[in-house]
Structures are given as structure tokens and as C-alpha cells.
Amino acid sequence: MLRFVVGPDDLLHSRFALSPAMELAQVLRRLTGFDRHLGAGPPLDRFRPGFERLRRETEIDAVLALNYEKGGPNFTAWPPLGLAQTWADDLAATRATPLSVARADIADCLNRGTSTDPRAAAILHSPDVVERVAVALDAAWHELIAPDWPQLRAICERDVVHRAGLLARRGWAAALDGLHPEVSWRDGGIDVRALRSGGRVDLNGEGLLLIPSAHIWPGLAAYSDSPWPKAIIYPARGVAALWERQPPAAPEALADLLGRSRARLLLALDDPASTTQLARSLGLATGAVGDHLAVLLRAGLVRRARDGRSVLYGRTPLGDALAGSA
């Protein structure tokens, strides 16, 4: 078990971030068989044709060769800086990796793994390995993750809004409640029971980096060694329902009453969300979502409140009753 010991200053310095590169890393690991949750997690069938095409047409096998049972390379997914992190940011960080750092990372991964692919080895020992890996990762991102990323990002952002509010108002125990069955608050520390080893790690006033993820479900990951800050990567709220089944359409009666798009919006507001987040998750135009929310607001079915720079919408009791009856 890994235990993070939390001090008085750690709440002030803890933060949330998104990591597109970690989403890609999770998908690549699962597609190559490194998954402790066989039979669970996001469905892979729709990824396989693109994955096989990547293996034929790019040098992605060099990246795959760096995965091993308990981890993978650091320079392909550096720690994210915040919630505004984009794939372009992650790719730039990989490209900026000094060759000496990449070579040390590659050697460590190869020593831990079992790859014997001579083509991959030739790429990994080449003088332009960093750029070749970056090109392969970029192709994999656009093939495997980019089409779903707006919706997945919206789910992760909504998780952050929910947990950041709990952390600020009620502390660690509330923020960690429901984060993952294997994570809990106990006696001034955070226990991550899913990890077989790790021991006791003091946050030393630096806080904890919390990263919601779509593709790590139903697992989680934790980091306590450099170059990463101390971090937990966990399944975002709502992502299980997304992967287990597509969300149902709005019931006919509610759609007849409100209109189909407004009914979908009302049902989507189990947790507060911004106009942009709703547009991404439902695949609607931002302007249209704003117009529909204005109607629901006037009807007393939703309310809005400012949270930092964002305006968040949530259901009123009347909206809850209508959604519940549907």
C-alpha cells in the first residue's frame, strides 16, 4: 500500500490537471496487453483497425517496446501543468526532452521489459529517437484519441469542478469520497490500497497533483518518484457510464415537453457544468446550448452560479423532480 502523508500546507499547494498524453499512454498500454483489468475498461474493438494501421505505417512499435508490466517511459508523458493542458503542450514537452534524458529513460524501460523487436531497438538507439517517437505519438493521438477528446475532456473538467469544490469547502475526506474504491482518507493521510508497494511518502508541503482520466477506468495510478510530482491519476466521475453503455436518449415524454435538446441538457446536469462542457459532452453547438439553457433558466428548471471564471449551471429542485420522473 502507498500512503501519502498530508501536512497543513498541502491543501494550499494541491492542484488538478489534465493529461492528454496519459490518456494516449493508457490506450496504447491496453492495446499491447498491459492491463490489470482484463475484460474491463473502455472497449478496444473500435481502436484496433486504427492501431494496426499505425503499426504498419508509423514507428509506434518503438513506443510500445518501452512499456513494461508496471509502467512505461517518462519522456512520452511529462507531468501536466494544469487544466488547460493540450496535446500540443504534451507533444512539445516530449520534443524538448534532452537526448541524454531520453536515452536514460529508454535504457531503464528496456531493462524492465521483454521486447526483442529489432526494428524498434534500431529506432530507440538512433540519434533522432526523440523526434521519431514524437512523430509516432502524434499520429497515434490523432488516430486513437482526438475524435473523442472534446467529450472526454468535458467529463474530466466536470469532475474537477466537483472535487475542487469539495476539497475547498470540506477537506480531503470529502474530495476523496468516491474517487476510487482503493483510495481513502485516514488519520491525516491518503491511502492508495491498490498498489502492492510504495510505503509512506510525505508530501512535504508540495501538495498532491490530482489527474482525472477517462481511459484509466476502472484502475488508477499513483506517482511518488521523480520526475513526476506526487500524483494520483483516477477515473473521472461519469466515465464508467460512458464506457459501459452510451447514455440513453431523453425519454419521449420529456422530449415532447421540453424539446429533445433541452431534455438532454436537463438530464446531463446531475453535476454543475458550464456551457462549454455541456456542448462538448453532448456534441451540441455552444451557442445552441446557451440558448437552450436560457429557456430552462427562465422556466425555473436550472440555476446558474459563478465559480471563478466559469458560470456553472445546475438543476433546481423543480428540475430534479422533472428529471427524476423521466
mmCIF file of C-alpha atoms in Angstrom:
data_model
loop_
_atom_site.group_PDB
_atom_site.id
_atom_site.type_symbol
_atom_site.label_atom_id
_atom_site.label_comp_id
_atom_site.label_asym_id
_atom_site.label_seq_id
_atom_site.Cartn_x
_atom_site.Cartn_y
_atom_site.Cartn_z
ATOM 1 C CA MET A 1 0.000 0.000 0.000
ATOM 2 C CA LEU A 2 1.123 3.544 -0.750
ATOM 3 C CA ARG A 3 0.351 6.203 1.852
ATOM 4 C CA PHE A 4 0.667 9.938 1.198
ATOM 5 C CA VAL A 5 1.157 11.838 4.454
ATOM 6 C CA VAL A 6 -0.615 15.213 4.232
ATOM 7 C CA GLY A 7 0.571 18.280 6.145
ATOM 8 C CA PRO A 8 -1.100 21.659 6.821
ATOM 9 C CA ASP A 9 0.342 23.312 3.690
ATOM 10 C CA ASP A 10 -0.514 20.524 1.301
ATOM 11 C CA LEU A 11 -4.114 21.587 0.818
ATOM 12 C CA LEU A 12 -2.937 25.002 -0.402
ATOM 13 C CA HIS A 13 -0.481 23.522 -2.880
ATOM 14 C CA SER A 14 -2.537 20.635 -4.235
ATOM 15 C CA ARG A 15 -3.925 21.102 -7.723
ATOM 16 C CA PHE A 16 -5.833 19.433 -10.509
ATOM 17 C CA ALA A 17 -4.588 18.936 -14.061
ATOM 18 C CA LEU A 18 -5.491 17.140 -17.268
ATOM 19 C CA SER A 19 -3.055 14.979 -19.209
ATOM 20 C CA PRO A 20 -3.884 14.153 -22.839
ATOM 21 C CA ALA A 21 -0.590 12.263 -23.063
ATOM 22 C CA MET A 22 -1.594 9.988 -20.193
ATOM 23 C CA GLU A 23 -4.867 9.188 -21.981
ATOM 24 C CA LEU A 24 -2.893 8.104 -25.047
ATOM 25 C CA ALA A 25 -0.452 6.115 -22.905
ATOM 26 C CA GLN A 26 -3.312 4.220 -21.254
ATOM 27 C CA VAL A 27 -4.870 3.256 -24.591
ATOM 28 C CA LEU A 28 -1.524 2.115 -26.026
ATOM 29 C CA ARG A 29 -0.816 0.027 -22.929
ATOM 30 C CA ARG A 30 -4.183 -1.702 -23.134
ATOM 31 C CA LEU A 31 -3.833 -2.368 -26.848
ATOM 32 C CA THR A 32 -0.492 -4.077 -26.235
ATOM 33 C CA GLY A 33 -1.820 -6.200 -23.364
ATOM 34 C CA PHE A 34 -0.578 -4.305 -20.317
ATOM 35 C CA ASP A 35 -3.804 -4.118 -18.340
ATOM 36 C CA ARG A 36 -4.535 -5.453 -14.867
ATOM 37 C CA HIS A 37 -8.280 -5.170 -15.536
ATOM 38 C CA LEU A 38 -8.706 -7.575 -18.430
ATOM 39 C CA GLY A 39 -12.265 -7.574 -19.679
ATOM 40 C CA ALA A 40 -12.941 -4.160 -18.142
ATOM 41 C CA GLY A 41 -12.231 -0.627 -19.183
ATOM 42 C CA PRO A 42 -13.097 1.226 -22.368
ATOM 43 C CA PRO A 43 -13.924 -1.099 -25.294
ATOM 44 C CA LEU A 44 -10.947 -1.713 -27.571
ATOM 45 C CA ASP A 45 -12.592 -3.129 -30.695
ATOM 46 C CA ARG A 46 -13.112 0.237 -32.352
ATOM 47 C CA PHE A 47 -9.445 1.145 -31.746
ATOM 48 C CA ARG A 48 -7.923 -1.957 -33.287
ATOM 49 C CA PRO A 49 -8.192 -1.129 -37.023
ATOM 50 C CA GLY A 50 -6.506 2.241 -36.464
ATOM 51 C CA PHE A 51 -3.948 0.655 -34.142
ATOM 52 C CA GLU A 52 -2.978 -1.947 -36.726
ATOM 53 C CA ARG A 53 -2.702 0.791 -39.344
ATOM 54 C CA LEU A 54 -0.393 2.739 -37.034
ATOM 55 C CA ARG A 55 1.807 -0.309 -36.590
ATOM 56 C CA ARG A 56 2.096 -0.742 -40.352
ATOM 57 C CA GLU A 57 2.570 2.898 -41.330
ATOM 58 C CA THR A 58 4.372 4.557 -38.397
ATOM 59 C CA GLU A 59 7.140 3.795 -35.915
ATOM 60 C CA ILE A 60 4.754 3.396 -32.974
ATOM 61 C CA ASP A 61 6.239 -0.041 -32.210
ATOM 62 C CA ALA A 62 9.248 1.772 -30.782
ATOM 63 C CA VAL A 63 6.969 3.386 -28.188
ATOM 64 C CA LEU A 64 5.193 0.094 -27.484
ATOM 65 C CA ALA A 65 8.551 -1.578 -26.818
ATOM 66 C CA LEU A 66 9.095 0.769 -23.859
ATOM 67 C CA ASN A 67 6.069 -0.444 -21.904
ATOM 68 C CA TYR A 68 6.532 -2.985 -19.145
ATOM 69 C CA GLU A 69 4.257 -4.537 -16.539
ATOM 70 C CA LYS A 70 4.246 -1.702 -14.027
ATOM 71 C CA GLY A 71 4.995 1.339 -16.141
ATOM 72 C CA GLY A 72 6.435 2.936 -19.218
ATOM 73 C CA PRO A 73 8.602 5.813 -20.416
ATOM 74 C CA ASN A 74 8.501 9.205 -18.719
ATOM 75 C CA PHE A 75 9.526 11.348 -21.677
ATOM 76 C CA THR A 76 6.409 10.423 -23.665
ATOM 77 C CA ALA A 77 4.101 11.810 -20.926
ATOM 78 C CA TRP A 78 5.660 14.528 -18.799
ATOM 79 C CA PRO A 79 3.652 15.855 -15.808
ATOM 80 C CA PRO A 80 0.881 18.229 -16.930
ATOM 81 C CA LEU A 81 0.979 21.855 -15.810
ATOM 82 C CA GLY A 82 -2.730 22.455 -15.294
ATOM 83 C CA LEU A 83 -6.277 22.185 -16.535
ATOM 84 C CA ALA A 84 -5.526 23.976 -19.795
ATOM 85 C CA GLN A 85 -3.057 21.278 -20.885
ATOM 86 C CA THR A 86 -3.425 20.326 -24.557
ATOM 87 C CA TRP A 87 -1.959 17.620 -26.727
ATOM 88 C CA ALA A 88 0.209 20.286 -28.372
ATOM 89 C CA ASP A 89 1.667 21.094 -24.925
ATOM 90 C CA ASP A 90 2.406 17.427 -24.246
ATOM 91 C CA LEU A 91 3.966 16.891 -27.658
ATOM 92 C CA ALA A 92 6.165 19.980 -27.244
ATOM 93 C CA ALA A 93 7.353 18.694 -23.862
ATOM 94 C CA THR A 94 8.321 15.347 -25.401
ATOM 95 C CA ARG A 95 10.173 17.062 -28.257
ATOM 96 C CA ALA A 96 12.044 19.247 -25.754
ATOM 97 C CA THR A 97 13.432 16.209 -23.906
ATOM 98 C CA PRO A 98 17.254 16.259 -23.958
ATOM 99 C CA LEU A 99 18.695 13.246 -25.782
ATOM 100 C CA SER A 100 20.646 12.164 -22.675
ATOM 101 C CA VAL A 101 17.449 12.129 -20.582
ATOM 102 C CA ALA A 102 15.559 10.175 -23.247
ATOM 103 C CA ARG A 103 18.374 7.635 -23.580
ATOM 104 C CA ALA A 104 18.465 7.033 -19.808
ATOM 105 C CA ASP A 105 14.671 6.626 -19.762
ATOM 106 C CA ILE A 106 14.782 4.221 -22.714
ATOM 107 C CA ALA A 107 17.539 2.118 -21.143
ATOM 108 C CA ASP A 108 15.583 1.846 -17.888
ATOM 109 C CA CYS A 109 12.410 0.752 -19.699
ATOM 110 C CA LEU A 110 14.204 -1.810 -21.860
ATOM 111 C CA ASN A 111 15.889 -3.286 -18.778
ATOM 112 C CA ARG A 112 12.460 -3.729 -17.126
ATOM 113 C CA GLY A 113 10.648 -5.042 -20.201
ATOM 114 C CA THR A 114 10.861 -8.030 -22.530
ATOM 115 C CA SER A 115 10.785 -6.507 -26.027
ATOM 116 C CA THR A 116 13.033 -8.185 -28.596
ATOM 117 C CA ASP A 117 11.824 -6.277 -31.676
ATOM 118 C CA PRO A 118 14.999 -5.420 -33.663
ATOM 119 C CA ARG A 119 13.238 -2.693 -35.698
ATOM 120 C CA ALA A 120 12.067 -0.969 -32.517
ATOM 121 C CA ALA A 121 15.540 -1.309 -30.994
ATOM 122 C CA ALA A 122 17.126 0.355 -34.023
ATOM 123 C CA ILE A 123 14.772 3.332 -33.693
ATOM 124 C CA LEU A 124 15.327 3.617 -29.946
ATOM 125 C CA HIS A 125 19.111 3.715 -30.378
ATOM 126 C CA SER A 126 19.057 6.212 -33.238
ATOM 127 C CA PRO A 127 20.400 9.779 -32.767
ATOM 128 C CA ASP A 128 16.995 11.273 -33.682
ATOM 129 C CA VAL A 129 14.976 8.978 -31.421
ATOM 130 C CA VAL A 130 13.171 11.821 -29.613
ATOM 131 C CA GLU A 131 11.761 13.274 -32.830
ATOM 132 C CA ARG A 132 10.871 9.869 -34.254
ATOM 133 C CA VAL A 133 8.987 8.943 -31.087
ATOM 134 C CA ALA A 134 7.220 12.324 -31.110
ATOM 135 C CA VAL A 135 6.074 11.844 -34.711
ATOM 136 C CA ALA A 136 4.718 8.364 -33.908
ATOM 137 C CA LEU A 137 2.910 9.623 -30.804
ATOM 138 C CA ASP A 138 1.329 12.476 -32.742
ATOM 139 C CA ALA A 139 -0.016 10.059 -35.346
ATOM 140 C CA ALA A 140 -1.379 7.801 -32.581
ATOM 141 C CA TRP A 141 -3.079 10.731 -30.832
ATOM 142 C CA HIS A 142 -4.933 11.812 -33.952
ATOM 143 C CA GLU A 143 -5.889 8.252 -34.847
ATOM 144 C CA LEU A 144 -6.961 6.943 -31.429
ATOM 145 C CA ILE A 145 -7.827 9.770 -29.019
ATOM 146 C CA ALA A 146 -8.510 13.056 -30.818
ATOM 147 C CA PRO A 147 -12.012 12.182 -32.150
ATOM 148 C CA ASP A 148 -13.316 11.541 -28.602
ATOM 149 C CA TRP A 149 -11.222 14.093 -26.730
ATOM 150 C CA PRO A 150 -13.720 17.019 -26.589
ATOM 151 C CA GLN A 151 -16.307 14.805 -24.895
ATOM 152 C CA LEU A 152 -13.775 13.104 -22.619
ATOM 153 C CA ARG A 153 -12.207 16.425 -21.654
ATOM 154 C CA ALA A 154 -15.638 17.765 -20.676
ATOM 155 C CA ILE A 155 -16.182 14.776 -18.376
ATOM 156 C CA CYS A 156 -12.789 15.312 -16.731
ATOM 157 C CA GLU A 157 -13.397 19.045 -16.315
ATOM 158 C CA ARG A 158 -16.727 18.404 -14.618
ATOM 159 C CA ASP A 159 -15.026 16.011 -12.220
ATOM 160 C CA VAL A 160 -12.525 18.742 -11.318
ATOM 161 C CA VAL A 161 -15.292 21.274 -10.645
ATOM 162 C CA HIS A 162 -16.976 18.789 -8.335
ATOM 163 C CA ARG A 163 -13.896 17.695 -6.392
ATOM 164 C CA ALA A 164 -12.204 21.073 -6.174
ATOM 165 C CA GLY A 165 -15.343 22.460 -4.577
ATOM 166 C CA LEU A 166 -15.444 19.629 -2.049
ATOM 167 C CA LEU A 167 -11.733 19.994 -1.268
ATOM 168 C CA ALA A 168 -12.065 23.742 -0.649
ATOM 169 C CA ARG A 169 -15.248 23.533 1.408
ATOM 170 C CA ARG A 170 -14.966 20.269 3.308
ATOM 171 C CA GLY A 171 -11.412 18.974 3.051
ATOM 172 C CA TRP A 172 -9.632 15.860 1.850
ATOM 173 C CA ALA A 173 -12.069 13.257 3.141
ATOM 174 C CA ALA A 174 -14.944 14.751 1.140
ATOM 175 C CA ALA A 175 -12.866 15.289 -2.004
ATOM 176 C CA LEU A 176 -11.616 11.691 -1.974
ATOM 177 C CA ASP A 177 -15.031 10.208 -1.296
ATOM 178 C CA GLY A 178 -15.934 8.163 -4.365
ATOM 179 C CA LEU A 179 -12.657 8.941 -6.153
ATOM 180 C CA HIS A 180 -11.816 5.217 -6.286
ATOM 181 C CA PRO A 181 -12.651 2.219 -4.070
ATOM 182 C CA GLU A 182 -8.937 1.778 -3.353
ATOM 183 C CA VAL A 183 -8.307 5.385 -2.246
ATOM 184 C CA SER A 184 -9.363 6.809 1.115
ATOM 185 C CA TRP A 185 -8.545 9.431 3.726
ATOM 186 C CA ARG A 186 -7.353 8.055 7.078
ATOM 187 C CA ASP A 187 -5.694 9.739 10.073
ATOM 188 C CA GLY A 188 -4.096 12.645 8.230
ATOM 189 C CA GLY A 189 -3.076 10.755 5.123
ATOM 190 C CA ILE A 190 -4.257 9.288 1.826
ATOM 191 C CA ASP A 191 -4.129 5.513 1.449
ATOM 192 C CA VAL A 192 -3.808 4.006 -2.036
ATOM 193 C CA ARG A 193 -4.510 0.361 -1.328
ATOM 194 C CA ALA A 194 -4.436 -0.802 -4.965
ATOM 195 C CA LEU A 195 -0.631 -0.577 -5.019
ATOM 196 C CA ARG A 196 1.235 -3.527 -3.594
ATOM 197 C CA SER A 197 4.185 -1.412 -2.515
ATOM 198 C CA GLY A 198 5.139 2.197 -2.043
ATOM 199 C CA GLY A 199 5.352 2.682 1.690
ATOM 200 C CA ARG A 200 4.933 6.039 3.377
ATOM 201 C CA VAL A 201 5.524 9.187 1.300
ATOM 202 C CA ASP A 202 5.402 12.670 2.834
ATOM 203 C CA LEU A 203 4.011 15.404 0.586
ATOM 204 C CA ASN A 204 6.388 17.884 2.308
ATOM 205 C CA GLY A 205 4.094 20.854 1.787
ATOM 206 C CA GLU A 206 4.234 20.453 -2.009
ATOM 207 C CA GLY A 207 0.674 19.150 -2.234
ATOM 208 C CA LEU A 208 -0.728 16.447 -4.465
ATOM 209 C CA LEU A 209 -1.393 16.518 -8.213
ATOM 210 C CA LEU A 210 -4.813 15.023 -8.978
ATOM 211 C CA ILE A 211 -5.498 13.997 -12.585
ATOM 212 C CA PRO A 212 -8.919 12.717 -13.659
ATOM 213 C CA SER A 213 -8.723 10.316 -16.576
ATOM 214 C CA ALA A 214 -11.162 8.684 -18.976
ATOM 215 C CA HIS A 215 -9.145 5.683 -20.132
ATOM 216 C CA ILE A 216 -7.660 4.569 -16.825
ATOM 217 C CA TRP A 217 -11.073 3.327 -15.635
ATOM 218 C CA PRO A 218 -11.568 1.081 -13.686
ATOM 219 C CA GLY A 219 -7.971 1.261 -12.433
ATOM 220 C CA LEU A 220 -5.842 4.076 -11.109
ATOM 221 C CA ALA A 221 -2.178 5.063 -10.901
ATOM 222 C CA ALA A 222 -0.057 6.909 -8.382
ATOM 223 C CA TYR A 223 3.354 8.551 -8.659
ATOM 224 C CA SER A 224 5.749 9.144 -5.804
ATOM 225 C CA ASP A 225 9.122 9.238 -7.626
ATOM 226 C CA SER A 226 10.673 11.921 -9.826
ATOM 227 C CA PRO A 227 10.391 13.294 -12.460
ATOM 228 C CA TRP A 228 6.680 13.352 -11.634
ATOM 229 C CA PRO A 229 5.340 15.293 -8.680
ATOM 230 C CA LYS A 230 3.436 13.171 -6.210
ATOM 231 C CA ALA A 231 0.221 12.408 -8.035
ATOM 232 C CA ILE A 232 -2.881 10.237 -8.304
ATOM 233 C CA ILE A 233 -4.479 9.528 -11.682
ATOM 234 C CA TYR A 234 -8.017 8.324 -11.179
ATOM 235 C CA PRO A 235 -11.193 7.617 -13.212
ATOM 236 C CA ALA A 236 -13.266 10.743 -13.773
ATOM 237 C CA ARG A 237 -16.822 10.737 -12.445
ATOM 238 C CA GLY A 238 -19.288 9.668 -15.110
ATOM 239 C CA VAL A 239 -16.781 7.935 -17.350
ATOM 240 C CA ALA A 240 -17.853 4.456 -16.224
ATOM 241 C CA ALA A 241 -21.354 5.051 -17.566
ATOM 242 C CA LEU A 242 -19.878 6.358 -20.815
ATOM 243 C CA TRP A 243 -17.784 3.231 -21.397
ATOM 244 C CA GLU A 244 -20.298 0.708 -20.098
ATOM 245 C CA ARG A 245 -23.023 1.973 -22.384
ATOM 246 C CA GLN A 246 -23.905 5.008 -24.418
ATOM 247 C CA PRO A 247 -26.176 7.373 -22.441
ATOM 248 C CA PRO A 248 -29.802 6.842 -23.354
ATOM 249 C CA ALA A 249 -31.739 9.367 -25.352
ATOM 250 C CA ALA A 250 -34.118 11.641 -23.479
ATOM 251 C CA PRO A 251 -37.429 9.908 -22.706
ATOM 252 C CA GLU A 252 -40.099 10.700 -25.271
ATOM 253 C CA ALA A 253 -42.459 12.371 -22.804
ATOM 254 C CA LEU A 254 -39.750 14.725 -21.515
ATOM 255 C CA ALA A 255 -38.560 15.416 -25.063
ATOM 256 C CA ASP A 256 -42.143 16.211 -26.109
ATOM 257 C CA LEU A 257 -42.457 18.637 -23.193
ATOM 258 C CA LEU A 258 -39.128 20.462 -23.436
ATOM 259 C CA GLY A 259 -37.750 19.579 -26.856
ATOM 260 C CA ARG A 260 -35.144 16.859 -27.320
ATOM 261 C CA SER A 261 -32.024 19.021 -26.855
ATOM 262 C CA ARG A 262 -33.361 20.764 -23.731
ATOM 263 C CA ALA A 263 -34.387 17.420 -22.263
ATOM 264 C CA ARG A 264 -30.866 16.047 -22.856
ATOM 265 C CA LEU A 265 -29.366 19.129 -21.209
ATOM 266 C CA LEU A 266 -31.580 18.809 -18.162
ATOM 267 C CA LEU A 267 -30.710 15.129 -17.746
ATOM 268 C CA ALA A 268 -26.985 15.909 -18.191
ATOM 269 C CA LEU A 269 -26.943 18.307 -15.232
ATOM 270 C CA ASP A 270 -26.553 15.739 -12.457
ATOM 271 C CA ASP A 271 -23.445 17.780 -11.594
ATOM 272 C CA PRO A 272 -22.982 21.509 -12.327
ATOM 273 C CA ALA A 273 -21.380 22.224 -15.691
ATOM 274 C CA SER A 274 -20.502 25.157 -17.923
ATOM 275 C CA THR A 275 -21.960 25.835 -21.345
ATOM 276 C CA THR A 276 -18.727 24.701 -23.000
ATOM 277 C CA GLN A 277 -18.552 21.472 -21.014
ATOM 278 C CA LEU A 278 -22.148 20.621 -21.865
ATOM 279 C CA ALA A 279 -21.588 21.375 -25.546
ATOM 280 C CA ARG A 280 -18.554 19.088 -25.668
ATOM 281 C CA SER A 281 -20.146 16.211 -23.789
ATOM 282 C CA LEU A 282 -23.397 16.271 -25.774
ATOM 283 C CA GLY A 283 -21.948 17.128 -29.167
ATOM 284 C CA LEU A 284 -24.000 20.324 -29.500
ATOM 285 C CA ALA A 285 -23.013 23.801 -30.679
ATOM 286 C CA THR A 286 -22.026 26.091 -27.796
ATOM 287 C CA GLY A 287 -24.391 28.819 -28.954
ATOM 288 C CA ALA A 288 -27.322 26.402 -29.121
ATOM 289 C CA VAL A 289 -26.562 25.122 -25.614
ATOM 290 C CA GLY A 290 -26.547 28.697 -24.323
ATOM 291 C CA ASP A 291 -29.921 29.395 -25.919
ATOM 292 C CA HIS A 292 -31.472 26.220 -24.506
ATOM 293 C CA LEU A 293 -30.076 26.921 -21.014
ATOM 294 C CA ALA A 294 -31.583 30.400 -21.119
ATOM 295 C CA VAL A 295 -35.022 28.858 -21.726
ATOM 296 C CA LEU A 296 -34.550 26.318 -18.928
ATOM 297 C CA LEU A 297 -33.368 29.121 -16.629
ATOM 298 C CA ARG A 298 -36.480 31.209 -17.301
ATOM 299 C CA ALA A 299 -38.642 28.156 -16.685
ATOM 300 C CA GLY A 300 -37.051 27.648 -13.264
ATOM 301 C CA LEU A 301 -35.596 24.248 -14.132
ATOM 302 C CA VAL A 302 -31.943 25.265 -13.826
ATOM 303 C CA ARG A 303 -29.967 27.877 -11.915
ATOM 304 C CA ARG A 304 -26.555 29.366 -12.558
ATOM 305 C CA ALA A 305 -23.704 30.470 -10.315
ATOM 306 C CA ARG A 306 -20.229 31.816 -10.952
ATOM 307 C CA ASP A 307 -17.282 29.613 -9.982
ATOM 308 C CA GLY A 308 -14.047 31.518 -10.600
ATOM 309 C CA ARG A 309 -14.032 32.407 -14.271
ATOM 310 C CA SER A 310 -16.775 29.953 -15.192
ATOM 311 C CA VAL A 311 -20.540 30.153 -14.992
ATOM 312 C CA LEU A 312 -21.922 26.778 -13.932
ATOM 313 C CA TYR A 313 -25.464 25.560 -14.456
ATOM 314 C CA GLY A 314 -27.214 23.073 -12.207
ATOM 315 C CA ARG A 315 -30.731 21.774 -11.771
ATOM 316 C CA THR A 316 -33.186 23.388 -9.366
ATOM 317 C CA PRO A 317 -35.396 21.184 -7.154
ATOM 318 C CA LEU A 318 -38.085 21.525 -9.826
ATOM 319 C CA GLY A 319 -35.587 20.418 -12.476
ATOM 320 C CA ASP A 320 -34.514 17.478 -10.282
ATOM 321 C CA ALA A 321 -38.138 16.410 -9.869
ATOM 322 C CA LEU A 322 -38.740 16.583 -13.616
ATOM 323 C CA ALA A 323 -35.532 14.716 -14.449
ATOM 324 C CA GLY A 324 -36.245 12.123 -11.772
ATOM 325 C CA SER A 325 -39.732 11.442 -13.041
ATOM 326 C CA ALA A 326 -38.322 10.971 -16.546
#
